[in-house]
GROMACS .gro file of C-alpha atoms in nm:
model
  466
    1UNK     CA    1  -0.001  -0.001   0.002
    2UNK     CA    2   0.140   0.339  -0.102
    3UNK     CA    3   0.187   0.595   0.167
    4UNK     CA    4   0.161   0.970   0.113
    5UNK     CA    5   0.478   1.165   0.167
    6UNK     CA    6   0.504   1.367   0.488
    7UNK     CA    7   0.489   1.699   0.307
    8UNK     CA    8   0.142   1.605   0.165
    9UNK     CA    9   0.011   1.552   0.516
   10UNK     CA   10   0.150   1.890   0.613
   11UNK     CA   11  -0.017   2.058   0.317
   12UNK     CA   12  -0.352   1.897   0.389
   13UNK     CA   13  -0.327   2.006   0.754
   14UNK     CA   14  -0.240   2.361   0.654
   15UNK     CA   15  -0.543   2.382   0.417
   16UNK     CA   16  -0.772   2.238   0.684
   17UNK     CA   17  -0.658   2.495   0.937
   18UNK     CA   18  -0.708   2.789   0.703
   19UNK     CA   19  -0.984   3.023   0.832
   20UNK     CA   20  -1.300   2.992   0.628
   21UNK     CA   21  -1.360   3.295   0.404
   22UNK     CA   22  -1.625   3.525   0.543
   23UNK     CA   23  -1.936   3.601   0.343
   24UNK     CA   24  -1.927   3.966   0.237
   25UNK     CA   25  -2.226   4.205   0.220
   26UNK     CA   26  -2.262   4.560   0.100
   27UNK     CA   27  -2.407   4.648   0.443
   28UNK     CA   28  -2.443   4.477   0.772
   29UNK     CA   29  -2.681   4.586   1.051
   30UNK     CA   30  -2.569   4.432   1.376
   31UNK     CA   31  -2.726   4.398   1.727
   32UNK     CA   32  -3.069   4.464   1.582
   33UNK     CA   33  -3.397   4.408   1.770
   34UNK     CA   34  -3.617   4.323   1.470
   35UNK     CA   35  -3.986   4.417   1.487
   36UNK     CA   36  -4.183   4.126   1.345
   37UNK     CA   37  -4.498   4.317   1.259
   38UNK     CA   38  -4.690   4.012   1.134
   39UNK     CA   39  -4.614   3.823   1.454
   40UNK     CA   40  -4.637   4.120   1.683
   41UNK     CA   41  -4.307   4.048   1.856
   42UNK     CA   42  -3.949   4.163   1.894
   43UNK     CA   43  -3.665   3.938   1.772
   44UNK     CA   44  -3.354   4.060   1.957
   45UNK     CA   45  -2.985   4.007   1.873
   46UNK     CA   46  -3.014   3.989   1.494
   47UNK     CA   47  -2.762   4.062   1.218
   48UNK     CA   48  -2.900   4.172   0.883
   49UNK     CA   49  -2.701   4.144   0.561
   50UNK     CA   50  -2.795   4.354   0.261
   51UNK     CA   51  -2.668   4.351  -0.100
   52UNK     CA   52  -2.781   4.621  -0.343
   53UNK     CA   53  -3.140   4.689  -0.226
   54UNK     CA   54  -3.228   4.340  -0.100
   55UNK     CA   55  -3.201   4.168   0.239
   56UNK     CA   56  -2.989   3.858   0.190
   57UNK     CA   57  -2.930   3.753   0.552
   58UNK     CA   58  -3.116   3.760   0.884
   59UNK     CA   59  -2.933   3.560   1.149
   60UNK     CA   60  -2.847   3.557   1.516
   61UNK     CA   61  -2.551   3.765   1.634
   62UNK     CA   62  -2.385   3.442   1.753
   63UNK     CA   63  -2.290   3.379   1.392
   64UNK     CA   64  -2.166   3.736   1.325
   65UNK     CA   65  -1.804   3.625   1.284
   66UNK     CA   66  -1.900   3.453   0.959
   67UNK     CA   67  -1.988   3.776   0.785
   68UNK     CA   68  -1.813   4.104   0.693
   69UNK     CA   69  -1.883   4.438   0.525
   70UNK     CA   70  -1.708   4.765   0.471
   71UNK     CA   71  -2.023   4.931   0.597
   72UNK     CA   72  -2.169   4.838   0.936
   73UNK     CA   73  -2.461   4.997   1.128
   74UNK     CA   74  -2.474   4.917   1.496
   75UNK     CA   75  -2.843   4.894   1.596
   76UNK     CA   76  -2.771   4.822   1.963
   77UNK     CA   77  -3.066   4.921   2.177
   78UNK     CA   78  -3.253   5.015   1.861
   79UNK     CA   79  -3.565   4.863   1.694
   80UNK     CA   80  -3.561   4.772   1.326
   81UNK     CA   81  -3.873   4.741   1.114
   82UNK     CA   82  -3.996   4.770   0.753
   83UNK     CA   83  -4.042   5.122   0.613
   84UNK     CA   84  -4.390   5.268   0.640
   85UNK     CA   85  -4.646   5.283   0.356
   86UNK     CA   86  -4.886   5.578   0.333
   87UNK     CA   87  -5.170   5.438   0.123
   88UNK     CA   88  -5.357   5.759   0.047
   89UNK     CA   89  -5.166   6.069  -0.062
   90UNK     CA   90  -5.214   6.341  -0.325
   91UNK     CA   91  -4.979   6.534  -0.548
   92UNK     CA   92  -5.179   6.821  -0.714
   93UNK     CA   93  -5.231   7.189  -0.761
   94UNK     CA   94  -5.151   7.239  -1.123
   95UNK     CA   95  -4.831   7.329  -1.310
   96UNK     CA   96  -4.753   7.617  -1.076
   97UNK     CA   97  -4.719   7.379  -0.779
   98UNK     CA   98  -4.520   7.102  -0.945
   99UNK     CA   99  -4.196   7.202  -0.782
  100UNK     CA  100  -4.353   7.252  -0.440
  101UNK     CA  101  -4.499   6.903  -0.459
  102UNK     CA  102  -4.163   6.763  -0.564
  103UNK     CA  103  -3.983   6.947  -0.285
  104UNK     CA  104  -4.195   6.760  -0.025
  105UNK     CA  105  -4.092   6.413  -0.135
  106UNK     CA  106  -3.804   6.400   0.111
  107UNK     CA  107  -4.040   6.481   0.398
  108UNK     CA  108  -4.186   6.132   0.357
  109UNK     CA  109  -3.845   5.978   0.391
  110UNK     CA  110  -3.770   6.194   0.700
  111UNK     CA  111  -4.072   6.031   0.869
  112UNK     CA  112  -3.987   5.676   0.771
  113UNK     CA  113  -4.240   5.656   0.490
  114UNK     CA  114  -4.062   5.467   0.209
  115UNK     CA  115  -4.366   5.401  -0.014
  116UNK     CA  116  -4.681   5.591  -0.097
  117UNK     CA  117  -5.003   5.524  -0.292
  118UNK     CA  118  -5.088   5.840  -0.488
  119UNK     CA  119  -5.469   5.874  -0.525
  120UNK     CA  120  -5.463   6.105  -0.823
  121UNK     CA  121  -5.437   6.475  -0.907
  122UNK     CA  122  -5.371   6.711  -1.194
  123UNK     CA  123  -4.995   6.670  -1.238
  124UNK     CA  124  -4.993   6.297  -1.322
  125UNK     CA  125  -4.727   6.316  -1.589
  126UNK     CA  126  -4.480   6.461  -1.340
  127UNK     CA  127  -4.580   6.208  -1.073
  128UNK     CA  128  -4.516   5.926  -1.318
  129UNK     CA  129  -4.177   6.079  -1.398
  130UNK     CA  130  -4.091   6.100  -1.026
  131UNK     CA  131  -4.207   5.741  -0.980
  132UNK     CA  132  -3.948   5.628  -1.237
  133UNK     CA  133  -3.668   5.860  -1.117
  134UNK     CA  134  -3.711   5.745  -0.761
  135UNK     CA  135  -3.697   5.380  -0.853
  136UNK     CA  136  -3.382   5.443  -1.054
  137UNK     CA  137  -3.216   5.623  -0.761
  138UNK     CA  138  -3.213   5.961  -0.941
  139UNK     CA  139  -3.452   6.136  -0.697
  140UNK     CA  140  -3.493   6.132  -0.318
  141UNK     CA  141  -3.841   6.025  -0.216
  142UNK     CA  142  -4.069   5.736  -0.134
  143UNK     CA  143  -4.146   5.475  -0.396
  144UNK     CA  144  -4.472   5.583  -0.566
  145UNK     CA  145  -4.766   5.373  -0.680
  146UNK     CA  146  -5.009   5.599  -0.865
  147UNK     CA  147  -5.357   5.590  -1.013
  148UNK     CA  148  -5.281   5.876  -1.254
  149UNK     CA  149  -5.588   6.096  -1.321
  150UNK     CA  150  -5.904   6.010  -1.128
  151UNK     CA  151  -6.219   5.897  -1.309
  152UNK     CA  152  -6.530   6.108  -1.229
  153UNK     CA  153  -6.863   6.201  -1.378
  154UNK     CA  154  -6.934   6.448  -1.660
  155UNK     CA  155  -6.876   6.738  -1.420
  156UNK     CA  156  -6.566   6.640  -1.220
  157UNK     CA  157  -6.499   6.797  -0.880
  158UNK     CA  158  -6.118   6.792  -0.913
  159UNK     CA  159  -5.923   6.946  -1.199
  160UNK     CA  160  -5.733   6.688  -1.397
  161UNK     CA  161  -5.994   6.414  -1.358
  162UNK     CA  162  -6.113   6.221  -1.662
  163UNK     CA  163  -6.489   6.284  -1.717
  164UNK     CA  164  -6.715   5.984  -1.773
  165UNK     CA  165  -7.053   6.115  -1.890
  166UNK     CA  166  -7.161   5.819  -2.105
  167UNK     CA  167  -7.087   5.456  -2.159
  168UNK     CA  168  -6.868   5.529  -2.460
  169UNK     CA  169  -6.627   5.731  -2.245
  170UNK     CA  170  -6.520   5.439  -2.029
  171UNK     CA  171  -6.293   5.235  -2.265
  172UNK     CA  172  -6.098   5.535  -2.399
  173UNK     CA  173  -6.044   5.648  -2.038
  174UNK     CA  174  -5.907   5.312  -1.934
  175UNK     CA  175  -5.695   5.299  -2.251
  176UNK     CA  176  -5.537   5.627  -2.155
  177UNK     CA  177  -5.463   5.506  -1.804
  178UNK     CA  178  -5.304   5.190  -1.933
  179UNK     CA  179  -5.097   5.396  -2.179
  180UNK     CA  180  -4.969   5.596  -1.881
  181UNK     CA  181  -4.883   5.264  -1.707
  182UNK     CA  182  -5.068   5.354  -1.391
  183UNK     CA  183  -5.061   5.111  -1.102
  184UNK     CA  184  -5.435   5.108  -1.030
  185UNK     CA  185  -5.758   5.299  -1.103
  186UNK     CA  186  -5.912   5.563  -0.871
  187UNK     CA  187  -6.282   5.659  -0.903
  188UNK     CA  188  -6.391   5.980  -0.735
  189UNK     CA  189  -6.760   5.965  -0.826
  190UNK     CA  190  -6.872   6.312  -0.730
  191UNK     CA  191  -7.101   6.334  -1.036
  192UNK     CA  192  -7.091   5.977  -1.158
  193UNK     CA  193  -7.417   5.778  -1.198
  194UNK     CA  194  -7.435   5.435  -1.030
  195UNK     CA  195  -7.484   5.271  -1.370
  196UNK     CA  196  -7.164   5.416  -1.516
  197UNK     CA  197  -6.985   5.342  -1.191
  198UNK     CA  198  -7.075   4.974  -1.214
  199UNK     CA  199  -6.963   4.965  -1.580
  200UNK     CA  200  -6.624   5.114  -1.495
  201UNK     CA  201  -6.570   4.847  -1.227
  202UNK     CA  202  -6.671   4.572  -1.468
  203UNK     CA  203  -6.434   4.708  -1.739
  204UNK     CA  204  -6.148   4.725  -1.487
  205UNK     CA  205  -6.217   4.373  -1.376
  206UNK     CA  206  -6.196   4.249  -1.736
  207UNK     CA  207  -5.859   4.419  -1.782
  208UNK     CA  208  -5.718   4.300  -1.448
  209UNK     CA  209  -5.693   4.655  -1.314
  210UNK     CA  210  -5.715   4.716  -0.942
  211UNK     CA  211  -5.987   4.975  -0.870
  212UNK     CA  212  -6.062   5.168  -0.557
  213UNK     CA  213  -6.201   5.507  -0.463
  214UNK     CA  214  -6.531   5.659  -0.361
  215UNK     CA  215  -6.872   5.500  -0.400
  216UNK     CA  216  -7.159   5.718  -0.539
  217UNK     CA  217  -7.390   5.779  -0.246
  218UNK     CA  218  -7.682   5.643  -0.450
  219UNK     CA  219  -7.496   5.319  -0.548
  220UNK     CA  220  -7.511   4.978  -0.396
  221UNK     CA  221  -7.196   4.878  -0.210
  222UNK     CA  222  -7.268   4.503  -0.227
  223UNK     CA  223  -7.319   4.511  -0.604
  224UNK     CA  224  -7.001   4.714  -0.653
  225UNK     CA  225  -6.798   4.458  -0.460
  226UNK     CA  226  -6.961   4.171  -0.640
  227UNK     CA  227  -6.865   4.331  -0.974
  228UNK     CA  228  -6.502   4.354  -0.867
  229UNK     CA  229  -6.447   4.671  -0.665
  230UNK     CA  230  -6.123   4.613  -0.476
  231UNK     CA  231  -6.143   4.895  -0.223
  232UNK     CA  232  -6.314   5.206  -0.085
  233UNK     CA  233  -6.143   5.525   0.030
  234UNK     CA  234  -6.293   5.692   0.342
  235UNK     CA  235  -6.579   5.561   0.562
  236UNK     CA  236  -6.867   5.804   0.513
  237UNK     CA  237  -7.035   5.599   0.240
  238UNK     CA  238  -7.074   5.298   0.472
  239UNK     CA  239  -7.292   5.483   0.717
  240UNK     CA  240  -7.607   5.437   0.504
  241UNK     CA  241  -7.566   5.060   0.529
  242UNK     CA  242  -7.645   5.085   0.901
  243UNK     CA  243  -7.978   5.256   0.864
  244UNK     CA  244  -8.312   5.077   0.800
  245UNK     CA  245  -8.400   5.358   0.563
  246UNK     CA  246  -8.062   5.367   0.393
  247UNK     CA  247  -8.180   5.200   0.072
  248UNK     CA  248  -8.468   5.442   0.022
  249UNK     CA  249  -8.257   5.743   0.094
  250UNK     CA  250  -7.989   5.633  -0.157
  251UNK     CA  251  -8.260   5.578  -0.418
  252UNK     CA  252  -8.377   5.935  -0.357
  253UNK     CA  253  -8.029   6.046  -0.451
  254UNK     CA  254  -8.005   6.303  -0.173
  255UNK     CA  255  -7.629   6.295  -0.158
  256UNK     CA  256  -7.478   6.425   0.166
  257UNK     CA  257  -7.820   6.564   0.253
  258UNK     CA  258  -7.927   6.214   0.369
  259UNK     CA  259  -7.676   6.190   0.657
  260UNK     CA  260  -7.885   6.360   0.930
  261UNK     CA  261  -8.157   6.098   0.881
  262UNK     CA  262  -7.897   5.821   0.852
  263UNK     CA  263  -7.748   5.915   1.188
  264UNK     CA  264  -8.092   5.945   1.349
  265UNK     CA  265  -8.174   5.590   1.244
  266UNK     CA  266  -7.828   5.433   1.276
  267UNK     CA  267  -7.843   5.075   1.399
  268UNK     CA  268  -7.525   4.905   1.518
  269UNK     CA  269  -7.667   4.556   1.443
  270UNK     CA  270  -7.727   4.658   1.081
  271UNK     CA  271  -7.375   4.794   1.068
  272UNK     CA  272  -7.229   4.458   1.180
  273UNK     CA  273  -7.453   4.270   0.935
  274UNK     CA  274  -7.336   4.490   0.646
  275UNK     CA  275  -6.970   4.448   0.743
  276UNK     CA  276  -7.007   4.075   0.760
  277UNK     CA  277  -7.161   4.079   0.413
  278UNK     CA  278  -6.874   4.289   0.275
  279UNK     CA  279  -6.603   4.101   0.466
  280UNK     CA  280  -6.326   3.959   0.253
  281UNK     CA  281  -5.950   3.953   0.279
  282UNK     CA  282  -5.948   4.082  -0.076
  283UNK     CA  283  -6.151   4.393   0.005
  284UNK     CA  284  -5.968   4.702   0.123
  285UNK     CA  285  -6.088   5.005   0.320
  286UNK     CA  286  -5.881   5.317   0.380
  287UNK     CA  287  -6.038   5.508   0.671
  288UNK     CA  288  -5.837   5.835   0.649
  289UNK     CA  289  -5.932   5.929   1.008
  290UNK     CA  290  -5.672   6.201   1.062
  291UNK     CA  291  -5.777   6.430   0.779
  292UNK     CA  292  -6.136   6.426   0.915
  293UNK     CA  293  -6.009   6.523   1.262
  294UNK     CA  294  -5.806   6.810   1.117
  295UNK     CA  295  -6.099   6.942   0.904
  296UNK     CA  296  -6.324   6.948   1.209
  297UNK     CA  297  -6.069   7.156   1.404
  298UNK     CA  298  -5.952   7.400   1.132
  299UNK     CA  299  -6.135   7.693   1.280
  300UNK     CA  300  -5.957   7.638   1.615
  301UNK     CA  301  -5.606   7.553   1.494
  302UNK     CA  302  -5.308   7.778   1.562
  303UNK     CA  303  -5.061   7.726   1.276
  304UNK     CA  304  -4.799   7.942   1.440
  305UNK     CA  305  -4.705   7.655   1.671
  306UNK     CA  306  -4.692   7.409   1.387
  307UNK     CA  307  -4.336   7.279   1.340
  308UNK     CA  308  -4.398   7.137   0.991
  309UNK     CA  309  -4.585   7.430   0.831
  310UNK     CA  310  -4.257   7.622   0.761
  311UNK     CA  311  -4.152   7.330   0.541
  312UNK     CA  312  -4.457   7.369   0.316
  313UNK     CA  313  -4.436   7.594   0.009
  314UNK     CA  314  -4.635   7.914  -0.005
  315UNK     CA  315  -4.835   7.793  -0.305
  316UNK     CA  316  -4.946   7.473  -0.124
  317UNK     CA  317  -5.030   7.680   0.188
  318UNK     CA  318  -5.250   7.898  -0.032
  319UNK     CA  319  -5.456   7.586  -0.128
  320UNK     CA  320  -5.543   7.548   0.245
  321UNK     CA  321  -5.759   7.854   0.243
  322UNK     CA  322  -6.071   7.692   0.090
  323UNK     CA  323  -6.115   7.440   0.372
  324UNK     CA  324  -6.019   7.693   0.638
  325UNK     CA  325  -6.289   7.932   0.522
  326UNK     CA  326  -6.538   7.654   0.509
  327UNK     CA  327  -6.460   7.568   0.868
  328UNK     CA  328  -6.489   7.929   0.979
  329UNK     CA  329  -6.834   7.964   0.815
  330UNK     CA  330  -6.964   7.627   0.932
  331UNK     CA  331  -7.282   7.642   1.145
  332UNK     CA  332  -7.301   7.478   1.489
  333UNK     CA  333  -7.548   7.228   1.339
  334UNK     CA  334  -7.307   7.138   1.058
  335UNK     CA  335  -7.024   7.104   1.308
  336UNK     CA  336  -7.227   6.866   1.517
  337UNK     CA  337  -7.314   6.661   1.209
  338UNK     CA  338  -6.949   6.624   1.119
  339UNK     CA  339  -6.868   6.520   1.478
  340UNK     CA  340  -7.143   6.261   1.484
  341UNK     CA  341  -7.041   6.121   1.144
  342UNK     CA  342  -6.681   6.099   1.257
  343UNK     CA  343  -6.780   5.911   1.570
  344UNK     CA  344  -6.982   5.658   1.372
  345UNK     CA  345  -6.709   5.618   1.110
  346UNK     CA  346  -6.449   5.540   1.374
  347UNK     CA  347  -6.679   5.280   1.526
  348UNK     CA  348  -6.662   5.088   1.194
  349UNK     CA  349  -6.284   5.031   1.190
  350UNK     CA  350  -6.244   4.757   1.449
  351UNK     CA  351  -6.544   4.552   1.336
  352UNK     CA  352  -6.420   4.576   0.973
  353UNK     CA  353  -6.071   4.463   1.075
  354UNK     CA  354  -6.210   4.176   1.289
  355UNK     CA  355  -6.441   4.062   1.006
  356UNK     CA  356  -6.149   4.019   0.766
  357UNK     CA  357  -6.168   4.343   0.564
  358UNK     CA  358  -5.815   4.468   0.504
  359UNK     CA  359  -5.762   4.812   0.656
  360UNK     CA  360  -5.515   5.037   0.483
  361UNK     CA  361  -5.343   5.324   0.669
  362UNK     CA  362  -5.356   5.642   0.461
  363UNK     CA  363  -5.322   6.004   0.561
  364UNK     CA  364  -5.487   6.189   0.266
  365UNK     CA  365  -5.197   6.435   0.285
  366UNK     CA  366  -5.128   6.683   0.003
  367UNK     CA  367  -5.225   7.027  -0.130
  368UNK     CA  368  -5.582   7.139  -0.051
  369UNK     CA  369  -5.601   6.924   0.267
  370UNK     CA  370  -5.504   7.188   0.515
  371UNK     CA  371  -5.220   7.111   0.762
  372UNK     CA  372  -5.210   6.740   0.667
  373UNK     CA  373  -4.844   6.693   0.593
  374UNK     CA  374  -4.640   6.423   0.423
  375UNK     CA  375  -4.498   6.176   0.680
  376UNK     CA  376  -4.622   6.320   1.001
  377UNK     CA  377  -4.986   6.275   0.909
  378UNK     CA  378  -4.936   5.901   0.872
  379UNK     CA  379  -4.796   5.877   1.225
  380UNK     CA  380  -5.115   6.049   1.350
  381UNK     CA  381  -5.329   5.818   1.136
  382UNK     CA  382  -5.169   5.514   1.297
  383UNK     CA  383  -5.235   5.661   1.643
  384UNK     CA  384  -5.599   5.716   1.561
  385UNK     CA  385  -5.637   5.360   1.437
  386UNK     CA  386  -5.517   5.244   1.779
  387UNK     CA  387  -5.779   5.474   1.936
  388UNK     CA  388  -6.045   5.283   1.744
  389UNK     CA  389  -5.941   4.959   1.919
  390UNK     CA  390  -5.666   4.816   1.699
  391UNK     CA  391  -5.352   4.709   1.878
  392UNK     CA  392  -5.024   4.877   1.786
  393UNK     CA  393  -4.928   4.562   1.596
  394UNK     CA  394  -5.251   4.568   1.401
  395UNK     CA  395  -5.215   4.941   1.328
  396UNK     CA  396  -4.862   4.893   1.193
  397UNK     CA  397  -4.984   4.605   0.978
  398UNK     CA  398  -5.234   4.838   0.804
  399UNK     CA  399  -4.936   5.028   0.672
  400UNK     CA  400  -4.641   4.792   0.614
  401UNK     CA  401  -4.834   4.469   0.541
  402UNK     CA  402  -5.165   4.577   0.393
  403UNK     CA  403  -5.002   4.825   0.158
  404UNK     CA  404  -4.793   4.570  -0.026
  405UNK     CA  405  -5.083   4.323  -0.016
  406UNK     CA  406  -5.301   4.557  -0.221
  407UNK     CA  407  -5.052   4.528  -0.507
  408UNK     CA  408  -4.974   4.159  -0.452
  409UNK     CA  409  -4.619   4.242  -0.339
  410UNK     CA  410  -4.608   4.059  -0.008
  411UNK     CA  411  -4.309   3.859  -0.135
  412UNK     CA  412  -4.101   4.175  -0.149
  413UNK     CA  413  -4.224   4.396   0.133
  414UNK     CA  414  -4.375   4.380   0.484
  415UNK     CA  415  -4.098   4.223   0.690
  416UNK     CA  416  -3.730   4.207   0.774
  417UNK     CA  417  -3.671   3.877   0.588
  418UNK     CA  418  -3.442   3.732   0.328
  419UNK     CA  419  -3.561   3.835  -0.018
  420UNK     CA  420  -3.742   4.146   0.096
  421UNK     CA  421  -3.660   4.491  -0.031
  422UNK     CA  422  -3.427   4.679   0.208
  423UNK     CA  423  -3.664   4.959   0.302
  424UNK     CA  424  -3.594   4.979   0.673
  425UNK     CA  425  -3.645   5.223   0.956
  426UNK     CA  426  -3.452   5.215   1.285
  427UNK     CA  427  -3.632   5.342   1.599
  428UNK     CA  428  -3.512   5.428   1.944
  429UNK     CA  429  -3.833   5.309   2.105
  430UNK     CA  430  -4.055   5.003   2.050
  431UNK     CA  431  -4.372   5.085   1.846
  432UNK     CA  432  -4.539   4.764   1.959
  433UNK     CA  433  -4.546   4.902   2.314
  434UNK     CA  434  -4.676   5.245   2.209
  435UNK     CA  435  -4.773   5.334   1.851
  436UNK     CA  436  -4.640   5.689   1.901
  437UNK     CA  437  -4.293   5.538   1.917
  438UNK     CA  438  -4.312   5.507   1.540
  439UNK     CA  439  -4.196   5.868   1.542
  440UNK     CA  440  -3.871   5.792   1.724
  441UNK     CA  441  -3.683   5.755   1.397
  442UNK     CA  442  -3.304   5.724   1.427
  443UNK     CA  443  -3.228   5.609   1.072
  444UNK     CA  444  -3.400   5.533   0.741
  445UNK     CA  445  -3.249   5.290   0.493
  446UNK     CA  446  -3.400   5.295   0.144
  447UNK     CA  447  -3.219   5.052  -0.080
  448UNK     CA  448  -2.860   5.171  -0.114
  449UNK     CA  449  -2.915   5.499   0.064
  450UNK     CA  450  -2.877   5.561   0.440
  451UNK     CA  451  -3.047   5.855   0.601
  452UNK     CA  452  -2.915   5.893   0.955
  453UNK     CA  453  -3.025   6.168   1.193
  454UNK     CA  454  -2.794   6.423   1.045
  455UNK     CA  455  -2.901   6.350   0.691
  456UNK     CA  456  -3.266   6.366   0.793
  457UNK     CA  457  -3.201   6.701   0.950
  458UNK     CA  458  -3.040   6.813   0.626
  459UNK     CA  459  -3.347   6.705   0.430
  460UNK     CA  460  -3.571   6.916   0.650
  461UNK     CA  461  -3.333   7.208   0.643
  462UNK     CA  462  -3.326   7.203   0.269
  463UNK     CA  463  -3.702   7.239   0.262
  464UNK     CA  464  -3.686   7.554   0.476
  465UNK     CA  465  -3.452   7.713   0.224
  466UNK     CA  466  -3.649   7.631  -0.091
   0.00000   0.00000   0.00000
C-alpha cells in the first residue's frame, strides 16, 4: 500500500486549518432588535445582511463572525422594522405647484415613509416621472404607486380628472390610463351615476386593473364589490348601510343631505350585518381618520405653533384657504353633524378589521388638505387607528403589510426577511409598546441610501430654504 509523503500531510493540515472565508455584504446591520410586525413580537440580537437593495441575511448575532462588510450599522438598543407605507396621498395643484409638490418628497423619507399610494391629481405626468426617477435612484423620495388621473362624472370635482358622462367614455379612459402605465384605477364619483360606476368596475375587472375610490352615495356597495371593486377610500359612504331607511334614501339620490336621517336611524346591528356581508380579505378600506379630525378643528387651529408648516411651500399653503374658510363659516349644526359622522365612522374600523376586511393606513396628505403633511400625518393616522381599538401591531400592519398586499407584493415587502426589499427604519423606542414610538426615527434605509439623523435634519433644512 502506497503511503503519502510527509509533506502532503502537512499541506492537507495547513489547508484544513485555514480560516473559512467570510461572506461579504454591501451593508451589515448588527445587534438589531427586529420588529416582526406580522407576529407582533421583537426578535432581539439579529444581524442583517444587505446587498444592493435586497435583504440577503437575517441571522443571530452568535454567527456574526461569519460575515463582513465595509459598511456596518450598529443597531444596539434600537428597533428595526420595515419602512412605512402611506396608502392615500395626493400630488396636485396644477403646473404652478409642481416644484412645491416635488420638494416635499424627502419629507416622507424623514418620517420613515418609504412607499406611498398616490390617489390622483392634476400633475400625473410629473408624478409618473418622479415614480421612475425614484426607482432608478435619481430622486430622493418614497417609492410611488399611482392611479394617474381620477375617473369622475361628466362634471368632475377635481381638476385633472377624466370625465365619464356616457358609456362610450369608459374604454378610452381606461386605454389612456393603461398607456400611462398607472398602478391602479381611482374613481372619485362626485357626479358619476351608479350605472356608469358599475360599468367602470366591470371594465377594470376584465382588464385585471385594481380599482378603488369613492362610491356614489346612490350606489349599492354590495353590487359594486360583487362586480369587482377592490377597495373604498374613506368611511362616510358605509354609514347608510347601518340605517333601515338607507336603501330608500340612496334611491332618492339626496347625496350628503341624507346623513342627518342616517345618523338618526343608525343601527349598530345593521352595521355589523353589512360588514359581515362585505367582509373579505381581498376587500380594502382606507379610513383616513386623521384628515377628518383636522378638518373638524380647522377653525380652532393655531398654525404658528406648527413645526412642519414652515416646510410647506407658499403655493401649497395657499390651497389650504378653501377648507379653512369653510370651517370658519360652518354652522353649529353642521359642526355637530361632522362630529357625529366621525364618531360613527371610527366605530366601523375595528369590526371591519375583525371581520377580515383589510384596513389600509392612509393620511390623505397633500395640497388642499389643510395642515395634513407628508409623513407626520401618517404617524397621526396610525395613532387614531389604535384609538379605534386596533392594537399597535394591528395598526402597523395596516401600513407595512396591507399596503404591499393591495398590489400583490407581499413577497418583497412587509418584513425584515431574506428576499425582501431593504426599506428599513430604525427606531429608538418600541412601536409595539406604544404606537407613538413610530416617530422615534433614528435612521431610514432605502435601498442603497442611508438617512441617519444628520441626513434627515439636512433634508428638512433644505425644505426651509426652498
